[in-house]
mmCIF file of C-alpha atoms in Angstrom:
data_model
loop_
_atom_site.group_PDB
_atom_site.id
_atom_site.type_symbol
_atom_site.label_atom_id
_atom_site.label_comp_id
_atom_site.label_asym_id
_atom_site.label_seq_id
_atom_site.Cartn_x
_atom_site.Cartn_y
_atom_site.Cartn_z
ATOM 1 C CA MET A 18 23.925 -45.188 -37.301
ATOM 2 C CA CYS A 19 24.511 -44.989 -41.051
ATOM 3 C CA THR A 20 28.108 -45.218 -42.442
ATOM 4 C CA TYR A 21 28.322 -41.509 -43.196
ATOM 5 C CA MET A 22 27.156 -40.479 -39.717
ATOM 6 C CA LEU A 23 29.524 -42.993 -38.110
ATOM 7 C CA HIS A 24 32.425 -41.414 -40.097
ATOM 8 C CA TYR A 25 31.335 -37.901 -38.966
ATOM 9 C CA TYR A 26 31.144 -39.097 -35.342
ATOM 10 C CA ASN A 27 34.626 -40.639 -35.463
ATOM 11 C CA ASN A 28 36.080 -37.533 -36.923
ATOM 12 C CA ASN A 29 34.962 -35.384 -33.940
ATOM 13 C CA ASN A 30 36.222 -37.997 -31.481
ATOM 14 C CA ARG A 31 39.714 -38.266 -32.911
ATOM 15 C CA PRO A 32 42.467 -36.777 -30.658
ATOM 16 C CA ALA A 33 44.110 -33.593 -31.834
ATOM 17 C CA ALA A 34 47.219 -34.162 -33.998
ATOM 18 C CA LEU A 35 50.512 -34.022 -32.077
ATOM 19 C CA ASN A 36 52.231 -30.640 -31.904
ATOM 20 C CA THR A 37 48.980 -28.918 -33.025
ATOM 21 C CA ARG A 38 46.760 -26.465 -31.179
ATOM 22 C CA VAL A 39 43.157 -26.339 -32.318
ATOM 23 C CA ALA A 40 41.714 -22.901 -31.814
ATOM 24 C CA CYS A 41 37.923 -22.555 -31.151
ATOM 25 C CA ARG A 42 35.305 -20.086 -30.189
ATOM 26 C CA ILE A 43 32.127 -20.632 -28.171
ATOM 27 C CA GLY A 44 29.151 -18.257 -28.442
ATOM 28 C CA ARG A 45 26.364 -18.260 -25.890
ATOM 29 C CA CYS A 46 22.769 -17.353 -26.850
ATOM 30 C CA ARG A 47 20.490 -16.577 -23.885
ATOM 31 C CA ASP A 48 17.817 -14.387 -25.395
ATOM 32 C CA GLY A 49 14.112 -14.808 -24.456
ATOM 33 C CA LEU A 50 13.372 -18.355 -23.495
ATOM 34 C CA ASP A 51 17.108 -19.181 -23.868
ATOM 35 C CA LYS A 52 17.968 -17.075 -20.826
ATOM 36 C CA ILE A 53 17.602 -19.918 -18.340
ATOM 37 C CA TYR A 54 18.436 -22.653 -20.792
ATOM 38 C CA PRO A 55 21.053 -21.159 -23.059
ATOM 39 C CA GLN A 56 22.378 -22.556 -26.393
ATOM 40 C CA TYR A 57 25.943 -22.743 -27.131
ATOM 41 C CA GLN A 58 27.653 -22.772 -30.602
ATOM 42 C CA LEU A 59 31.193 -24.125 -31.016
ATOM 43 C CA SER A 60 33.216 -22.964 -34.055
ATOM 44 C CA ILE A 61 36.704 -23.881 -35.276
ATOM 45 C CA GLU A 62 38.788 -20.767 -35.810
ATOM 46 C CA HIS A 63 41.388 -20.730 -38.539
ATOM 47 C CA ILE A 64 43.898 -18.252 -37.130
ATOM 48 C CA ARG A 65 45.749 -17.611 -40.474
ATOM 49 C CA THR A 66 42.717 -16.812 -42.556
ATOM 50 C CA GLY A 67 40.377 -15.588 -39.835
ATOM 51 C CA GLU A 68 37.718 -17.976 -41.095
ATOM 52 C CA VAL A 69 35.314 -19.456 -38.450
ATOM 53 C CA GLN A 70 33.235 -22.599 -39.102
ATOM 54 C CA ALA A 71 30.402 -23.654 -36.763
ATOM 55 C CA VAL A 72 30.845 -27.382 -35.951
ATOM 56 C CA MET A 73 28.815 -28.129 -32.785
ATOM 57 C CA THR A 74 25.943 -26.846 -30.735
ATOM 58 C CA ALA A 75 24.829 -27.621 -27.172
ATOM 59 C CA ARG A 76 21.649 -26.862 -25.212
ATOM 60 C CA LYS A 77 20.883 -27.134 -21.554
ATOM 61 C CA LYS A 78 17.950 -29.522 -21.138
ATOM 62 C CA ARG A 79 14.724 -28.305 -19.650
ATOM 63 C CA LYS A 80 12.937 -30.048 -16.813
ATOM 64 C CA SER A 81 15.969 -31.861 -15.549
ATOM 65 C CA GLN A 82 16.826 -32.195 -11.899
ATOM 66 C CA THR A 83 20.497 -31.855 -12.582
ATOM 67 C CA SER A 84 22.509 -29.934 -15.288
ATOM 68 C CA TYR A 85 22.149 -31.831 -18.504
ATOM 69 C CA TYR A 86 23.596 -30.692 -21.853
ATOM 70 C CA THR A 87 22.946 -32.339 -25.207
ATOM 71 C CA ILE A 88 25.731 -31.891 -27.795
ATOM 72 C CA SER A 89 25.020 -32.053 -31.486
ATOM 73 C CA GLY A 90 27.331 -31.844 -34.469
ATOM 74 C CA ILE A 91 26.627 -29.580 -37.485
ATOM 75 C CA VAL A 92 27.092 -31.500 -40.838
ATOM 76 C CA HIS A 93 28.859 -29.502 -43.586
ATOM 77 C CA ASP A 94 30.493 -31.867 -45.965
ATOM 78 C CA SER A 95 27.542 -33.812 -47.362
ATOM 79 C CA PRO A 96 25.284 -31.986 -49.877
ATOM 80 C CA GLU A 97 22.245 -33.868 -48.779
ATOM 81 C CA SER A 98 22.823 -33.324 -45.034
ATOM 82 C CA ALA A 99 24.300 -29.782 -45.131
ATOM 83 C CA GLY A 100 23.312 -27.941 -41.904
ATOM 84 C CA ARG A 101 21.805 -31.103 -40.299
ATOM 85 C CA LEU A 102 22.275 -31.658 -36.640
ATOM 86 C CA VAL A 103 23.592 -35.075 -35.546
ATOM 87 C CA GLU A 104 23.392 -35.923 -31.820
ATOM 88 C CA LEU A 105 26.785 -36.726 -30.583
ATOM 89 C CA GLY A 106 26.374 -37.134 -26.794
ATOM 90 C CA LYS A 107 25.637 -35.308 -23.547
ATOM 91 C CA VAL A 108 27.113 -33.984 -20.262
ATOM 92 C CA ARG A 109 25.323 -34.617 -17.057
ATOM 93 C CA SER A 110 26.035 -33.516 -13.493
ATOM 94 C CA ASN A 111 25.187 -34.526 -10.009
ATOM 95 C CA PHE A 112 22.659 -32.472 -7.972
ATOM 96 C CA LEU A 113 25.346 -30.068 -6.587
ATOM 97 C CA GLY A 114 27.041 -29.440 -9.952
ATOM 98 C CA THR A 115 30.377 -30.694 -8.679
ATOM 99 C CA THR A 116 30.682 -33.856 -10.769
ATOM 100 C CA PHE A 117 29.995 -34.197 -14.519
ATOM 101 C CA VAL A 118 30.167 -37.232 -16.758
ATOM 102 C CA ILE A 119 30.568 -37.121 -20.495
ATOM 103 C CA TYR A 120 28.824 -39.714 -22.745
ATOM 104 C CA SER A 121 28.443 -40.429 -26.398
ATOM 105 C CA HIS A 122 24.967 -40.761 -27.845
ATOM 106 C CA GLY A 123 23.723 -44.241 -26.937
ATOM 107 C CA LYS A 124 21.818 -46.460 -24.580
ATOM 108 C CA ASN A 125 22.195 -46.344 -20.884
ATOM 109 C CA PRO A 126 22.832 -49.951 -19.831
ATOM 110 C CA MET A 127 21.957 -49.141 -16.266
ATOM 111 C CA LYS A 128 18.294 -48.449 -17.125
ATOM 112 C CA LYS A 129 16.213 -51.531 -17.076
ATOM 113 C CA GLU A 130 13.639 -50.262 -19.527
ATOM 114 C CA GLY A 131 14.727 -49.260 -23.040
ATOM 115 C CA GLU A 132 15.023 -45.573 -23.792
ATOM 116 C CA ALA A 133 12.718 -44.102 -26.405
ATOM 117 C CA GLY A 134 14.303 -43.763 -29.843
ATOM 118 C CA LYS A 135 17.508 -45.551 -28.856
ATOM 119 C CA GLY A 136 16.588 -49.098 -29.658
ATOM 120 C CA GLU A 137 19.159 -49.454 -32.455
ATOM 121 C CA LEU A 138 21.935 -47.552 -30.788
ATOM 122 C CA PRO A 139 24.995 -49.170 -29.105
ATOM 123 C CA ILE A 140 25.631 -48.779 -25.419
ATOM 124 C CA ARG A 141 26.901 -45.253 -24.778
ATOM 125 C CA GLU A 142 30.589 -44.632 -24.546
ATOM 126 C CA GLU A 143 31.977 -42.997 -21.428
ATOM 127 C CA MET A 144 34.224 -40.122 -22.774
ATOM 128 C CA GLY A 145 35.282 -38.518 -19.623
ATOM 129 C CA ALA A 146 34.418 -37.017 -16.213
ATOM 130 C CA VAL A 147 35.110 -33.636 -14.554
ATOM 131 C CA LEU A 148 35.161 -33.214 -10.792
ATOM 132 C CA TYR A 149 35.132 -29.762 -9.031
ATOM 133 C CA ASP A 150 36.550 -29.606 -5.493
ATOM 134 C CA PRO A 151 33.762 -28.581 -3.080
ATOM 135 C CA ASN A 152 34.417 -25.323 -1.334
ATOM 136 C CA ILE A 153 33.177 -26.409 2.013
ATOM 137 C CA LEU A 154 34.599 -23.464 4.026
ATOM 138 C CA GLY A 155 33.460 -20.859 1.560
ATOM 139 C CA PHE A 156 36.904 -19.317 0.876
ATOM 140 C CA LYS A 157 37.068 -17.001 -2.146
ATOM 141 C CA GLY A 158 39.412 -18.214 -4.817
ATOM 142 C CA PRO A 159 39.746 -20.073 -8.052
ATOM 143 C CA ARG A 160 38.000 -23.366 -8.785
ATOM 144 C CA LYS A 161 39.899 -26.548 -8.546
ATOM 145 C CA MET A 162 38.974 -29.193 -11.127
ATOM 146 C CA THR A 163 40.126 -32.798 -11.949
ATOM 147 C CA ILE A 164 39.502 -34.246 -15.441
ATOM 148 C CA LEU A 165 39.374 -38.067 -15.991
ATOM 149 C CA MET A 166 39.828 -39.824 -19.246
ATOM 150 C CA HIS A 167 41.047 -43.173 -20.519
ATOM 151 C CA THR A 168 44.666 -43.299 -21.687
ATOM 152 C CA LEU A 169 45.176 -43.615 -25.415
ATOM 153 C CA THR A 170 46.605 -46.765 -27.048
ATOM 154 C CA ARG A 171 50.321 -46.888 -28.051
ATOM 155 C CA ASP A 172 49.410 -45.795 -31.577
ATOM 156 C CA GLY A 173 47.630 -42.678 -30.321
ATOM 157 C CA LYS A 174 44.043 -43.935 -30.670
ATOM 158 C CA ARG A 175 41.372 -43.443 -28.125
ATOM 159 C CA PRO A 176 39.879 -46.815 -26.991
ATOM 160 C CA GLU A 177 36.141 -47.214 -26.686
ATOM 161 C CA PHE A 178 34.956 -47.791 -23.169
ATOM 162 C CA ARG A 179 31.309 -48.652 -22.507
ATOM 163 C CA PRO A 180 30.788 -49.441 -18.833
ATOM 164 C CA THR A 181 27.682 -51.572 -18.036
ATOM 165 C CA SER A 182 27.838 -51.245 -14.251
ATOM 166 C CA GLU A 183 28.681 -48.486 -11.777
ATOM 167 C CA SER A 184 31.861 -50.185 -10.701
ATOM 168 C CA GLU A 185 33.328 -49.928 -14.236
ATOM 169 C CA THR A 186 32.954 -46.150 -14.605
ATOM 170 C CA LEU A 187 35.766 -43.590 -14.494
ATOM 171 C CA LEU A 188 34.475 -42.077 -11.217
ATOM 172 C CA SER A 189 34.383 -45.388 -9.427
ATOM 173 C CA LYS A 190 37.828 -46.412 -10.632
ATOM 174 C CA TYR A 191 39.379 -43.171 -9.628
ATOM 175 C CA ARG A 192 37.741 -43.037 -6.175
ATOM 176 C CA GLU A 193 38.766 -46.602 -5.421
ATOM 177 C CA GLY A 194 42.419 -45.799 -6.421
ATOM 178 C CA GLY A 195 42.330 -47.734 -9.586
ATOM 179 C CA SER A 196 43.660 -44.880 -11.764
ATOM 180 C CA ARG A 197 46.538 -46.739 -13.321
ATOM 181 C CA ASP A 198 44.969 -46.814 -16.776
ATOM 182 C CA LEU A 199 43.375 -43.458 -16.452
ATOM 183 C CA LEU A 200 44.575 -40.040 -17.680
ATOM 184 C CA VAL A 201 44.172 -37.673 -14.782
ATOM 185 C CA LEU A 202 44.416 -33.966 -15.587
ATOM 186 C CA HIS A 203 44.010 -30.866 -13.374
ATOM 187 C CA ASN A 204 43.473 -27.155 -13.934
ATOM 188 C CA LYS A 205 46.587 -25.067 -13.634
ATOM 189 C CA SER A 206 46.698 -23.094 -10.416
ATOM 190 C CA PRO A 207 46.485 -19.340 -11.232
ATOM 191 C CA GLN A 208 48.892 -16.898 -9.444
ATOM 192 C CA TRP A 209 47.765 -14.000 -7.255
ATOM 193 C CA ASN A 210 48.515 -10.602 -8.936
ATOM 194 C CA GLU A 211 48.972 -7.770 -6.431
ATOM 195 C CA GLU A 212 48.429 -5.048 -9.152
ATOM 196 C CA THR A 213 45.073 -6.336 -10.285
ATOM 197 C CA GLN A 214 44.101 -7.940 -6.938
ATOM 198 C CA SER A 215 43.052 -11.161 -8.773
ATOM 199 C CA PHE A 216 44.235 -14.642 -9.712
ATOM 200 C CA VAL A 217 45.731 -14.660 -13.217
ATOM 201 C CA LEU A 218 46.871 -17.109 -15.889
ATOM 202 C CA ASN A 219 48.909 -16.554 -19.016
ATOM 203 C CA PHE A 220 46.584 -17.219 -21.893
ATOM 204 C CA SER A 221 48.854 -15.670 -24.492
ATOM 205 C CA GLY A 222 46.249 -13.149 -25.518
ATOM 206 C CA ARG A 223 43.530 -15.668 -26.188
ATOM 207 C CA VAL A 224 41.456 -14.711 -23.137
ATOM 208 C CA THR A 225 40.853 -10.958 -22.455
ATOM 209 C CA GLN A 226 38.389 -10.813 -19.525
ATOM 210 C CA ALA A 227 38.597 -12.012 -15.998
ATOM 211 C CA SER A 228 36.136 -14.778 -15.013
ATOM 212 C CA VAL A 229 35.878 -17.624 -12.532
ATOM 213 C CA LYS A 230 35.013 -19.731 -15.589
ATOM 214 C CA ASN A 231 38.604 -19.301 -17.118
ATOM 215 C CA PHE A 232 40.926 -22.340 -16.821
ATOM 216 C CA GLN A 233 43.859 -24.125 -18.220
ATOM 217 C CA VAL A 234 44.230 -27.942 -18.104
ATOM 218 C CA VAL A 235 47.617 -29.571 -17.525
ATOM 219 C CA HIS A 236 49.148 -32.899 -16.477
ATOM 220 C CA ASP A 237 51.004 -32.891 -13.247
ATOM 221 C CA ASN A 238 54.216 -34.240 -14.943
ATOM 222 C CA ASP A 239 54.311 -31.225 -17.303
ATOM 223 C CA LEU A 240 52.820 -27.975 -16.108
ATOM 224 C CA ASP A 241 54.024 -26.096 -19.184
ATOM 225 C CA TYR A 242 52.091 -28.207 -21.688
ATOM 226 C CA ILE A 243 48.630 -26.727 -21.860
ATOM 227 C CA VAL A 244 46.350 -29.568 -22.863
ATOM 228 C CA MET A 245 43.254 -27.230 -23.044
ATOM 229 C CA GLN A 246 42.379 -23.663 -22.168
ATOM 230 C CA PHE A 247 39.074 -21.794 -22.004
ATOM 231 C CA GLY A 248 38.204 -18.265 -21.140
ATOM 232 C CA ARG A 249 36.031 -15.141 -21.612
ATOM 233 C CA VAL A 250 36.460 -12.514 -24.328
ATOM 234 C CA GLY A 251 33.120 -10.942 -24.207
ATOM 235 C CA PRO A 252 29.845 -11.079 -22.169
ATOM 236 C CA ASP A 253 28.692 -14.162 -24.221
ATOM 237 C CA HIS A 254 31.859 -15.070 -26.154
ATOM 238 C CA PHE A 255 34.658 -17.395 -25.202
ATOM 239 C CA THR A 256 37.760 -19.001 -26.660
ATOM 240 C CA MET A 257 38.598 -22.632 -26.345
ATOM 241 C CA ASP A 258 41.883 -24.169 -27.462
ATOM 242 C CA TYR A 259 42.932 -27.809 -27.110
ATOM 243 C CA LYS A 260 45.818 -30.182 -27.965
ATOM 244 C CA TYR A 261 46.677 -33.864 -27.928
ATOM 245 C CA PRO A 262 45.310 -36.110 -26.380
ATOM 246 C CA ILE A 263 41.912 -34.408 -26.160
ATOM 247 C CA CYS A 264 39.351 -34.562 -28.973
ATOM 248 C CA LEU A 265 36.924 -31.799 -30.078
ATOM 249 C CA PHE A 266 33.858 -33.378 -28.434
ATOM 250 C CA GLN A 267 35.717 -33.898 -25.133
ATOM 251 C CA ALA A 268 37.024 -30.326 -25.131
ATOM 252 C CA PHE A 269 33.631 -28.821 -25.805
ATOM 253 C CA ALA A 270 32.021 -30.965 -23.070
ATOM 254 C CA ILE A 271 34.629 -29.990 -20.483
ATOM 255 C CA ALA A 272 34.058 -26.202 -21.395
ATOM 256 C CA LEU A 273 30.301 -26.723 -20.879
ATOM 257 C CA THR A 274 30.899 -27.801 -17.278
ATOM 258 C CA SER A 275 32.471 -24.424 -16.473
ATOM 259 C CA PHE A 276 29.331 -22.594 -17.478
ATOM 260 C CA ASP A 277 27.272 -24.013 -14.623
ATOM 261 C CA ALA A 278 26.881 -22.296 -11.270
ATOM 262 C CA LYS A 279 28.606 -24.591 -8.815
ATOM 263 C CA LEU A 280 26.424 -24.473 -5.656
ATOM 264 C CA ALA A 281 29.140 -25.994 -3.519
ATOM 265 C CA CYS A 282 32.301 -24.683 -5.272
ATOM 266 C CA GLU A 283 32.085 -20.910 -4.989
#
């Protein structure tokens, strides 16, 4: 990866600044051939000026046995690379669509044979995981999700973590009770509204349409600090806002998991 692209990659993986909310919009294109495998475009929204700048895209991969999204960044600030797409990473689920893992672009160390086109890349970085609680009994209600990430360093930086075996992954550590060094977040439980006969959350006007996809992410120690929120504002338009300690790439990847039909969650 060249020096410029490395700088671009690092910028998109830097946690949001303290006391700052980053407002974003996501558009979904599912016309023609994109109906089954939609494309998503993420834009940063400048609330004061109304300006919107496209920064990332994601596409659901065809011919994959599980849900698999590739995420690319849109380069703007280099004249020779303006509009160029740079692959940043991917999100991949298990067969039921209840567990998703977020990776940076890189080699999979658990594959014995080298992956085509990835010979010069470093081992992929594990950026997070999202778990949806299975709805075994089939009760109607909001989804329940758990988000796993590594805790930041004391100076607010996100450490690189590149597991080379299954036992080193976020999911394995969490399931084996080794979550001391992990940041564990959950979606905020919505409240039942008798008037609308639905579960509701306060999105402060940023979300305008009811959807099972809508969610807010919090830490159990502070339910009033909304780390991230995502929700529908139109048939194919959504807002996504995030704060420290999440970065832009992680927030987009987490939002993508909500687009999937969860076979065992609804």
